[in-house]
Coordinates of C-alpha atoms in Angstrom, one line a residue:
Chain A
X1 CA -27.7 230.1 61.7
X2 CA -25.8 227.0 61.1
X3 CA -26.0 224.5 63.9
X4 CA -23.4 223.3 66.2
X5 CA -22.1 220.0 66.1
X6 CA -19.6 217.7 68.0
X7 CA -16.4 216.0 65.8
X8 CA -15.8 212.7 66.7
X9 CA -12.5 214.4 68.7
X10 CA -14.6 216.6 70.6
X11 CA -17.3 214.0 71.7
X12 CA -14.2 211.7 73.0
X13 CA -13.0 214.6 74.8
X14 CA -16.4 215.3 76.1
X15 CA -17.2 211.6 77.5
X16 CA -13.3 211.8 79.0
X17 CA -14.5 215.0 80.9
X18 CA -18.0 213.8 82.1
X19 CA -15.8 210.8 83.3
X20 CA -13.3 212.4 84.7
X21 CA -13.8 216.1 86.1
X22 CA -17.6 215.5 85.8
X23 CA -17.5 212.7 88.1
X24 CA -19.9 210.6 86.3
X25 CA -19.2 207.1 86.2
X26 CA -19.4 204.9 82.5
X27 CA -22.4 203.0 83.9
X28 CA -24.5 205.6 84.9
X29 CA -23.8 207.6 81.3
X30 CA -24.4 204.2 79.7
X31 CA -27.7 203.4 81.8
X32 CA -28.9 207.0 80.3
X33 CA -27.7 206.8 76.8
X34 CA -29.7 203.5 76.5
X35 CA -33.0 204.6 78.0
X36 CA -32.6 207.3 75.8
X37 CA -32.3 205.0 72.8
X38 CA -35.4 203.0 74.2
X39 CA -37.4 206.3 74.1
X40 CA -36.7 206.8 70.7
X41 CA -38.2 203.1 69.9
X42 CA -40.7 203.6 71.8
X43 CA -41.8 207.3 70.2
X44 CA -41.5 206.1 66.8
X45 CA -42.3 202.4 66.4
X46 CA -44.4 201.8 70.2
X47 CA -44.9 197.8 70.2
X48 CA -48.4 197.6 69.5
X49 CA -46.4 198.0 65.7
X50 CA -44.8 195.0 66.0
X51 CA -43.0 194.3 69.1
X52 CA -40.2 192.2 68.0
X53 CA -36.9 194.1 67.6
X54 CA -33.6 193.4 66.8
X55 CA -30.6 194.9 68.4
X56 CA -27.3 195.3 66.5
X57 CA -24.2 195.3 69.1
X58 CA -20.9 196.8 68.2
X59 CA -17.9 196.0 69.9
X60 CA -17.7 199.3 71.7
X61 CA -19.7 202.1 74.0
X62 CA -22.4 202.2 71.1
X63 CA -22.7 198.3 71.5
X64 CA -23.3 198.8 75.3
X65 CA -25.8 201.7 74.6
X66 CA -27.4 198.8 72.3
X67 CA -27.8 196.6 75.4
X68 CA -28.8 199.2 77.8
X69 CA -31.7 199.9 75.4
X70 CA -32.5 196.4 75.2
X71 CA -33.1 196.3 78.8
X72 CA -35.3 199.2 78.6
X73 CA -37.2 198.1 75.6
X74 CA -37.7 194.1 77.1
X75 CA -39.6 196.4 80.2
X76 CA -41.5 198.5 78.1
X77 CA -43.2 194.9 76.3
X78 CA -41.1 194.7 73.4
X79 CA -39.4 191.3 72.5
X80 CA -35.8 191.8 71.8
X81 CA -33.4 189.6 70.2
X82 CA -29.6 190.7 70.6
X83 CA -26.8 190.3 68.4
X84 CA -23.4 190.7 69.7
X85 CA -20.8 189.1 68.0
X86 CA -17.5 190.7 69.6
X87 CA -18.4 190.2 73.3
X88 CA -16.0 192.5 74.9
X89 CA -14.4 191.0 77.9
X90 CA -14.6 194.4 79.6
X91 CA -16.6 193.6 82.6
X92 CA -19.6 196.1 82.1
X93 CA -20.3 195.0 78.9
X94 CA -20.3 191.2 80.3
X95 CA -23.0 192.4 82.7
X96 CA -25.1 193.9 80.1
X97 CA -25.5 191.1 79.0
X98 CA -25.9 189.0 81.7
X99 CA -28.8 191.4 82.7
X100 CA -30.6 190.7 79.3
X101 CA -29.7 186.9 80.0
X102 CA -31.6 187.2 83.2
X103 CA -34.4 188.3 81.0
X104 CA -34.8 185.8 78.8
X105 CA -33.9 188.1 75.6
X106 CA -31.8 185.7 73.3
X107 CA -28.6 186.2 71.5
X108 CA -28.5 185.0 67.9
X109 CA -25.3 184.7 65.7
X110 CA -27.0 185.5 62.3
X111 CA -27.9 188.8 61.6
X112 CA -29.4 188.4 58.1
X113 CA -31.7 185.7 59.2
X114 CA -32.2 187.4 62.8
X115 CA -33.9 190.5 60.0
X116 CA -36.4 188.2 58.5
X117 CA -38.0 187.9 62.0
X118 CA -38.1 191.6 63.4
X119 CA -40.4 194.5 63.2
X120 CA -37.3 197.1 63.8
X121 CA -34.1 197.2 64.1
X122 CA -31.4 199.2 66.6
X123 CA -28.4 199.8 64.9
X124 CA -25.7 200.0 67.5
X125 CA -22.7 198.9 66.0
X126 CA -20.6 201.9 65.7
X127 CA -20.8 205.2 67.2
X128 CA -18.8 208.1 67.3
X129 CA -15.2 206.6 67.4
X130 CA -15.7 204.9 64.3
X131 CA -13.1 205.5 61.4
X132 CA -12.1 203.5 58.6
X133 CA -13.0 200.3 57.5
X134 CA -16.2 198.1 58.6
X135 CA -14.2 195.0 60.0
X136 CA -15.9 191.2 60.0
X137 CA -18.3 189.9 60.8
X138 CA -20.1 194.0 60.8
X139 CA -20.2 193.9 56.4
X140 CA -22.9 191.6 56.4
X141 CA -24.6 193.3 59.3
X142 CA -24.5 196.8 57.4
X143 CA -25.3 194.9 53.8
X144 CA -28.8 193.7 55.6
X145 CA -29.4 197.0 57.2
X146 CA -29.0 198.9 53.8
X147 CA -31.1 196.2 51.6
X148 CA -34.0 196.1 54.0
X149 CA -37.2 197.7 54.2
X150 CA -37.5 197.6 58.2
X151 CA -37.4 200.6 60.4
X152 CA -33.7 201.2 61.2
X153 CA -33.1 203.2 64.4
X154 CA -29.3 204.5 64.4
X155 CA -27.5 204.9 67.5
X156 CA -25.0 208.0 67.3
X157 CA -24.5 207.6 63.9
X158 CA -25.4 205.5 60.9
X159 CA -23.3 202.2 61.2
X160 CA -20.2 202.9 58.3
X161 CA -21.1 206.4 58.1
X162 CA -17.9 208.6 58.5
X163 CA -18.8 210.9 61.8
X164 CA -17.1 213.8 59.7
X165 CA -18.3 213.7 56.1
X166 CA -21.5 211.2 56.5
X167 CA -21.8 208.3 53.7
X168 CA -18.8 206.6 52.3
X169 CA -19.0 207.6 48.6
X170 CA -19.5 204.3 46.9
X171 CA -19.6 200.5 48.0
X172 CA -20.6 199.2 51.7
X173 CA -22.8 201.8 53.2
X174 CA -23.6 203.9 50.9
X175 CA -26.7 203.0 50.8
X176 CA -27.5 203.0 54.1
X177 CA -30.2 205.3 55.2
X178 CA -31.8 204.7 58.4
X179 CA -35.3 206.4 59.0
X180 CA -34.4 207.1 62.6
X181 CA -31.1 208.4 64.4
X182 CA -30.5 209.2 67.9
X183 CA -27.3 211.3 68.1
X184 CA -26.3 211.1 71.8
X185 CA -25.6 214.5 74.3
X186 CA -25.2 216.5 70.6
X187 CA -25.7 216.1 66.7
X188 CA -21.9 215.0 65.1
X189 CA -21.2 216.4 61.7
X190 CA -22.4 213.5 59.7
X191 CA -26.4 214.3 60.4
X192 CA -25.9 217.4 57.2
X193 CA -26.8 214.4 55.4
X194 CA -29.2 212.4 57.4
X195 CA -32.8 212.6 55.8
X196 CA -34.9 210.9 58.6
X197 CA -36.5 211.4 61.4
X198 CA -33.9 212.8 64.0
X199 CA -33.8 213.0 67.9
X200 CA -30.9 214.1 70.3
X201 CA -30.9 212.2 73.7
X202 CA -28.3 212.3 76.9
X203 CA -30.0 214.5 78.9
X204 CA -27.1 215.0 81.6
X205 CA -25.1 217.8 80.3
X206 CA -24.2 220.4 82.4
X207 CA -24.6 224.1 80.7
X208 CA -21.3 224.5 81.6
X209 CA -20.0 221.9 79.7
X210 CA -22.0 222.5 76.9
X211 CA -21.4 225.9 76.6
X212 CA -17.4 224.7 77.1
X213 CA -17.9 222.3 73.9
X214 CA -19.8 224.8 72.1
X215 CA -23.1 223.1 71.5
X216 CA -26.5 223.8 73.3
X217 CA -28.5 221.6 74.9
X218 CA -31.8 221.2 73.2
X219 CA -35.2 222.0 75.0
X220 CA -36.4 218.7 76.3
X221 CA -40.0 218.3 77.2
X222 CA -41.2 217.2 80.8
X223 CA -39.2 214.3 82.1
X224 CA -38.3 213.2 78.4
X225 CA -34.8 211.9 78.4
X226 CA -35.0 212.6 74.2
X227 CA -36.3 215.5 72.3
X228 CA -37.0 215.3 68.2
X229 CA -34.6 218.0 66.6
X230 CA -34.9 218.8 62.7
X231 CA -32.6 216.1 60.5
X232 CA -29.1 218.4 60.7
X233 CA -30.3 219.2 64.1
X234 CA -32.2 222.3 64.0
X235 CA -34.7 223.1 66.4
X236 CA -38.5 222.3 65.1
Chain B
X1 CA -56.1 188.9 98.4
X2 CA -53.2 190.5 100.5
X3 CA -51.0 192.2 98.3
X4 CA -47.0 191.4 98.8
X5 CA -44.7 193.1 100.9
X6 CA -40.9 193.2 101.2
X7 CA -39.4 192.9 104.9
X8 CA -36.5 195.1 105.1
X9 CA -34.4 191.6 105.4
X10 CA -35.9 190.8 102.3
X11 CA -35.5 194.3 100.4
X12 CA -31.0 194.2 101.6
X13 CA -31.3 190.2 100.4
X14 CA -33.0 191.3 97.1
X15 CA -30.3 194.4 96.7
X16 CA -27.7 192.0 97.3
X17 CA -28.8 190.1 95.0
X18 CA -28.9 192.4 92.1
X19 CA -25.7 193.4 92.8
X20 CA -24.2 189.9 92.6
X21 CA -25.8 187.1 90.5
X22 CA -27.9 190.1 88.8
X23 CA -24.6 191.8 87.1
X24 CA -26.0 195.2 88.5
X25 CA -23.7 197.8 89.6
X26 CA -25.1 200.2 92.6
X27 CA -24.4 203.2 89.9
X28 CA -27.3 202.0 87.3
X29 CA -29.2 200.6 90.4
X30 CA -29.4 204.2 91.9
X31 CA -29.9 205.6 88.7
X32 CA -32.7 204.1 88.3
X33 CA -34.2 204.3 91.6
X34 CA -33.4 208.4 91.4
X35 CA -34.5 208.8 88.0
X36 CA -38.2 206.7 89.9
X37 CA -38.4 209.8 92.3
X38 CA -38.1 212.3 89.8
X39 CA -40.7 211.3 87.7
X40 CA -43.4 211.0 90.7
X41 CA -42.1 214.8 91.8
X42 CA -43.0 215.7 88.5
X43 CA -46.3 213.7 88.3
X44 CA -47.5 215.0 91.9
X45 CA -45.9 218.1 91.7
X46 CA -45.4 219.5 88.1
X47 CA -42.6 222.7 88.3
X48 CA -45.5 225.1 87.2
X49 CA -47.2 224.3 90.1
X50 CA -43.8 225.9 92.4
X51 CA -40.2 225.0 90.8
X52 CA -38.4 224.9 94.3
X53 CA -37.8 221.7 95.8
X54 CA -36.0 220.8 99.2
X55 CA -33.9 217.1 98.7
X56 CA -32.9 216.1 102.4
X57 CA -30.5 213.1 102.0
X58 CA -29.8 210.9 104.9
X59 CA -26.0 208.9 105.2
X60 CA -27.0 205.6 103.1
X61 CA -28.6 204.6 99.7
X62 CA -32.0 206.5 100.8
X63 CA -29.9 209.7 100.7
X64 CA -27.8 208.6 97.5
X65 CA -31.6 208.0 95.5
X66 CA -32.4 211.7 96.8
X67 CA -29.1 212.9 95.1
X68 CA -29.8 211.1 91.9
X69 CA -33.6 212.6 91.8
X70 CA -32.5 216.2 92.4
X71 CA -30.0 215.9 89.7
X72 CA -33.0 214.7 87.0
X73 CA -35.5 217.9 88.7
X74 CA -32.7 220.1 88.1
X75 CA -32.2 219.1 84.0
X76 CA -36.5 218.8 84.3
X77 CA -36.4 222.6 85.5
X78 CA -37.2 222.5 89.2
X79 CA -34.7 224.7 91.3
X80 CA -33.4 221.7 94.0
X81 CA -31.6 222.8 97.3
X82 CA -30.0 219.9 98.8
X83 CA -29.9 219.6 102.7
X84 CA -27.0 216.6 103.1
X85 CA -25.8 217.4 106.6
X86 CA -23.7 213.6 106.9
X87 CA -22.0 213.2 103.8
X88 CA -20.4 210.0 103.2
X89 CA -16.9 209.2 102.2
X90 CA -18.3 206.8 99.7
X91 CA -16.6 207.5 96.1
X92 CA -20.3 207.2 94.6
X93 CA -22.0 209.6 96.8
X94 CA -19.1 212.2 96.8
X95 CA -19.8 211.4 92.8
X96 CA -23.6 212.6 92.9
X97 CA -22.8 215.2 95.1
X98 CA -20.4 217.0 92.4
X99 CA -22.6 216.3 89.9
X100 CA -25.0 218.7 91.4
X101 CA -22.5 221.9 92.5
X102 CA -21.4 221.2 88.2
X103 CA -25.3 222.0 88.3
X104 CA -24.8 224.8 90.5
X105 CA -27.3 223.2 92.8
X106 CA -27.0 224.6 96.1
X107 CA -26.0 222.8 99.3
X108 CA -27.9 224.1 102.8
X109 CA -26.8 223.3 106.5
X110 CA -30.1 224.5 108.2
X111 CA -32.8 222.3 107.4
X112 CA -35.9 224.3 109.4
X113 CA -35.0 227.6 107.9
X114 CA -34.9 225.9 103.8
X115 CA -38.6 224.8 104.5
X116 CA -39.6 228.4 104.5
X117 CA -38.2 228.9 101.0
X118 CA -39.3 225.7 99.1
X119 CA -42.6 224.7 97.6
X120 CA -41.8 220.9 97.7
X121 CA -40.1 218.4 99.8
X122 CA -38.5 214.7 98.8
X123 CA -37.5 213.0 102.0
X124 CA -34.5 210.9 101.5
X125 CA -33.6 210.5 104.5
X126 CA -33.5 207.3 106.0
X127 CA -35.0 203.9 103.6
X128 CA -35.5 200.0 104.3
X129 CA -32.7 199.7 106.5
X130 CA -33.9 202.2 109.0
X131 CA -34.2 200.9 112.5
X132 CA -33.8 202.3 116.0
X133 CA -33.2 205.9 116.6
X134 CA -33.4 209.0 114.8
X135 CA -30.0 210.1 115.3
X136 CA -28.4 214.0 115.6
X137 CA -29.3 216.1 113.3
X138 CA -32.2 214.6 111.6
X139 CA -34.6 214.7 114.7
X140 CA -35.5 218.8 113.8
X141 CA -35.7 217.3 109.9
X142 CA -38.3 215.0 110.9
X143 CA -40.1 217.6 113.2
X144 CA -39.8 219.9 110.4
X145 CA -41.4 217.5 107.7
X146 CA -43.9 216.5 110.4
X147 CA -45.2 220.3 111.2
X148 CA -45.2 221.8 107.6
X149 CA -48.1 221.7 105.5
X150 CA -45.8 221.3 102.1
X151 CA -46.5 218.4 100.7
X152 CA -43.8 215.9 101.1
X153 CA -42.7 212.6 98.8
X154 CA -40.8 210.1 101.2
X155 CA -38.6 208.2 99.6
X156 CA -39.2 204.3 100.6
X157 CA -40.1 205.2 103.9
X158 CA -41.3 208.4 105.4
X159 CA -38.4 208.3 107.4
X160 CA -38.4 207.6 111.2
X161 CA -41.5 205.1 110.3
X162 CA -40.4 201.7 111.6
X163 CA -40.0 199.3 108.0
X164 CA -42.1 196.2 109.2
X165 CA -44.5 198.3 111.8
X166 CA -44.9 201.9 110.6
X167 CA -44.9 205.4 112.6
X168 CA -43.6 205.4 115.5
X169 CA -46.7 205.1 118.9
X170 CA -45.9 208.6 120.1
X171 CA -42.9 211.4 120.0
X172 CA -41.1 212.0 117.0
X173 CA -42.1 210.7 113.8
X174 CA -45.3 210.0 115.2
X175 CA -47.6 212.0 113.5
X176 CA -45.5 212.4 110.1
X177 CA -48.0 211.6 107.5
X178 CA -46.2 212.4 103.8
X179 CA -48.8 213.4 101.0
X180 CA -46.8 210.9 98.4
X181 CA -44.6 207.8 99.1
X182 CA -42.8 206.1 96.3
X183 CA -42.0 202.4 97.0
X184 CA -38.4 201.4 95.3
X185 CA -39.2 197.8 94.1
X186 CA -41.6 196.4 96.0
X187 CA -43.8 197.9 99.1
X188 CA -42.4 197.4 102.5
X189 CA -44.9 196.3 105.5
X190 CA -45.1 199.7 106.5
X191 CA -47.2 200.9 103.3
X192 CA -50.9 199.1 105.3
X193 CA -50.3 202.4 107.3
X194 CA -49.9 205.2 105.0
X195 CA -52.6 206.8 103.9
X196 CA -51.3 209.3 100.5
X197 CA -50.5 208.8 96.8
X198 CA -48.5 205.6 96.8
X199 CA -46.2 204.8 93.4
X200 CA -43.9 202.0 92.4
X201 CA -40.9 202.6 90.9
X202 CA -37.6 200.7 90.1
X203 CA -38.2 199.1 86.9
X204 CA -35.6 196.6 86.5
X205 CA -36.8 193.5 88.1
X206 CA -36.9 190.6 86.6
X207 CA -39.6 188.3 86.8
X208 CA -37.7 186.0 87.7
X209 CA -36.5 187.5 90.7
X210 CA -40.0 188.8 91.7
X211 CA -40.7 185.1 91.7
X212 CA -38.1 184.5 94.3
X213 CA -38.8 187.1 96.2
X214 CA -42.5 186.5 96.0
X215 CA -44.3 189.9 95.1
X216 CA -45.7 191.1 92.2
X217 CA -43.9 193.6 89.4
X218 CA -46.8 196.3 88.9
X219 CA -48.4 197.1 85.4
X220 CA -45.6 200.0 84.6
X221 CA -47.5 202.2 81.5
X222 CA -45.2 203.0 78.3
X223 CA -42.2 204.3 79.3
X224 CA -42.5 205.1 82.8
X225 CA -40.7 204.3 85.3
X226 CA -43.2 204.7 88.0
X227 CA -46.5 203.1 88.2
X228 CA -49.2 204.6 90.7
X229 CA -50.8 201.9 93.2
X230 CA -53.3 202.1 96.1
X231 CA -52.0 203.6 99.5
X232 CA -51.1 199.8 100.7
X233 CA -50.1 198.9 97.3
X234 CA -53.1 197.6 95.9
X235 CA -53.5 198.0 92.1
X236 CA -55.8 200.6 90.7

């Protein structure tokens, strides 16, 4: 049975409903999506591995899911180091930060030398709006991420993946293969060709909705706010 | 050593203070604090042990938390009813109240009559800023909660318990003595007189402002949110 997954059209539609009909505000979708992304960190690389890790920041939702889980992650006893470069001026994403500031978890401006002093890394930088071409200052950010040998934890999708078809063909990115990917409230069509370790996390869908967009929700465990699917996204 | 307690002037102050230098919205804030009272439900009372649980929501924040947690026992499996006779016109709580009928979580009027059908109860009914009377139609809620013998997790306060002093000398609320008490943030003074399972939750303080505030953030595990503590708050 092929598995179902959510275009990059769909999941927009999706968030705009949750937001909208569903009543759920950005923050509280935001809060979950990052603790989710924390849980993953935490299940594959705990911080008696190393607990430094470097967070990646887009400019967008995935960036803000980046800080969310930074939060999380500075709780849990891990030393995070943020890099941000395109601070929105949207005022969530300004307190974000500000609630990272408040913990002491610094921002740094160079992501290739940030790499040399991490354990892991958190790839927010773009999620599933992404299309087209990796602007500045993100091509050195995705160069380091594919030339290292660091755990890479993807959020939504591999950073310069296309959400549709997965890797670009040839040049920046393809060569980018994270070990770990969090694909957030369902899988998007790029995971066919994610080879890692994969998890699906957002655990606030209604069956209504999912049943609406087509997807199901996968069987979480406990109070788990993630649950580790096969790489496309097949049960295990 | 006496352990720290937060006054119920101090708890508002600290709340306010979140909200305002600390760049928190009340939507992540209640998240949090919600998602805090799930997990002990689950801890104390796993859904194999009885998946029906009762959520009675007071008018404020106490109420709002109870919303929140029902929402998370729903997605963990537990069956909620909500009884949420005084609902506010506040856009959030209207928010987490459609969140839950999207659920298909059921609403109840009669309070005394949903006991007999439940194997759990969360009281979020009245929290930190409780003072005074227990106002119409809470008194049967808290004669209710006070007669049955299912256990009962209270929600800051086991509601009609006086913040600084504790149960109230005689009548109503006198001899309510909830099984488990989860403490958002810090312990209030009332905690010397409760006598159950006592948990922490809330785990978004910074140190800083525990400093400020003078009490201690407890030893959380992993990646919980809730950290069990001695019936006055003592650590285990």
């Amino acid at each position: 049975m092929a598995f179902k997954t959510l275009s990059s059209k769909a999941a927009a539609a999706l968030d705009k409903e949750l937001m909208s009909t569903g009543a759920f505000s950005i923050d509280q979708l935001m809060e979950l999506a990052g603790l989710s992304v924390s849980q993953v960190v935490y299940r594959v690389h705990p911080p008696n591995k190393g607990n430094r890790v470097l967070v990646a920041c887009g400019p967008g939702n995935n960036g803000g899911d980046g800080l969310v889980a930074a939060r999380h992650l500075r709780h849990y006893g891990y030393q995070p180091t943020i890099y941000y470069p395109k601070q929105s001026k949207n005022e969530l994403y300004q307190r974000l930060a500000k609630q990272l500031e408040d913990l002491d978890v610094p921002f740094v401006d160079d992501f290739p030398t940030a790499i040399n002093s991490t354990d892991h890394i958190v790839d927010a930088v773009f999620g599933f709006s992404f299309s087209g071409e990796v602007r500045e200052p993100f091509p050195a950010v995705i160069r380091a991420m594919e030339e290292t040998k660091l755990p890479v934890t993807s959020v939504d999708a591999p950073s310069s993946w296309n959400i549709e078809t997965g890797p670009p063909e040839s040049g920046l990115g393809s060569k980018f293969n994270p070990e770990f990917l969090i694909s957030l409230t369902a899988p998007k069509p790029l995971v066919k060709h994610f080879k890692g370790r994969h998890f699906v996390g957002g655990r606030f869908v209604s069956p209504a909705i999912a049943k609406k967009y087509d997807f199901e929700i996968p069987e979480y465990q406990g109070i788990d706010q993630i649950v580790e699917v096969g790489p496309g996204g097949q049960r295990l």
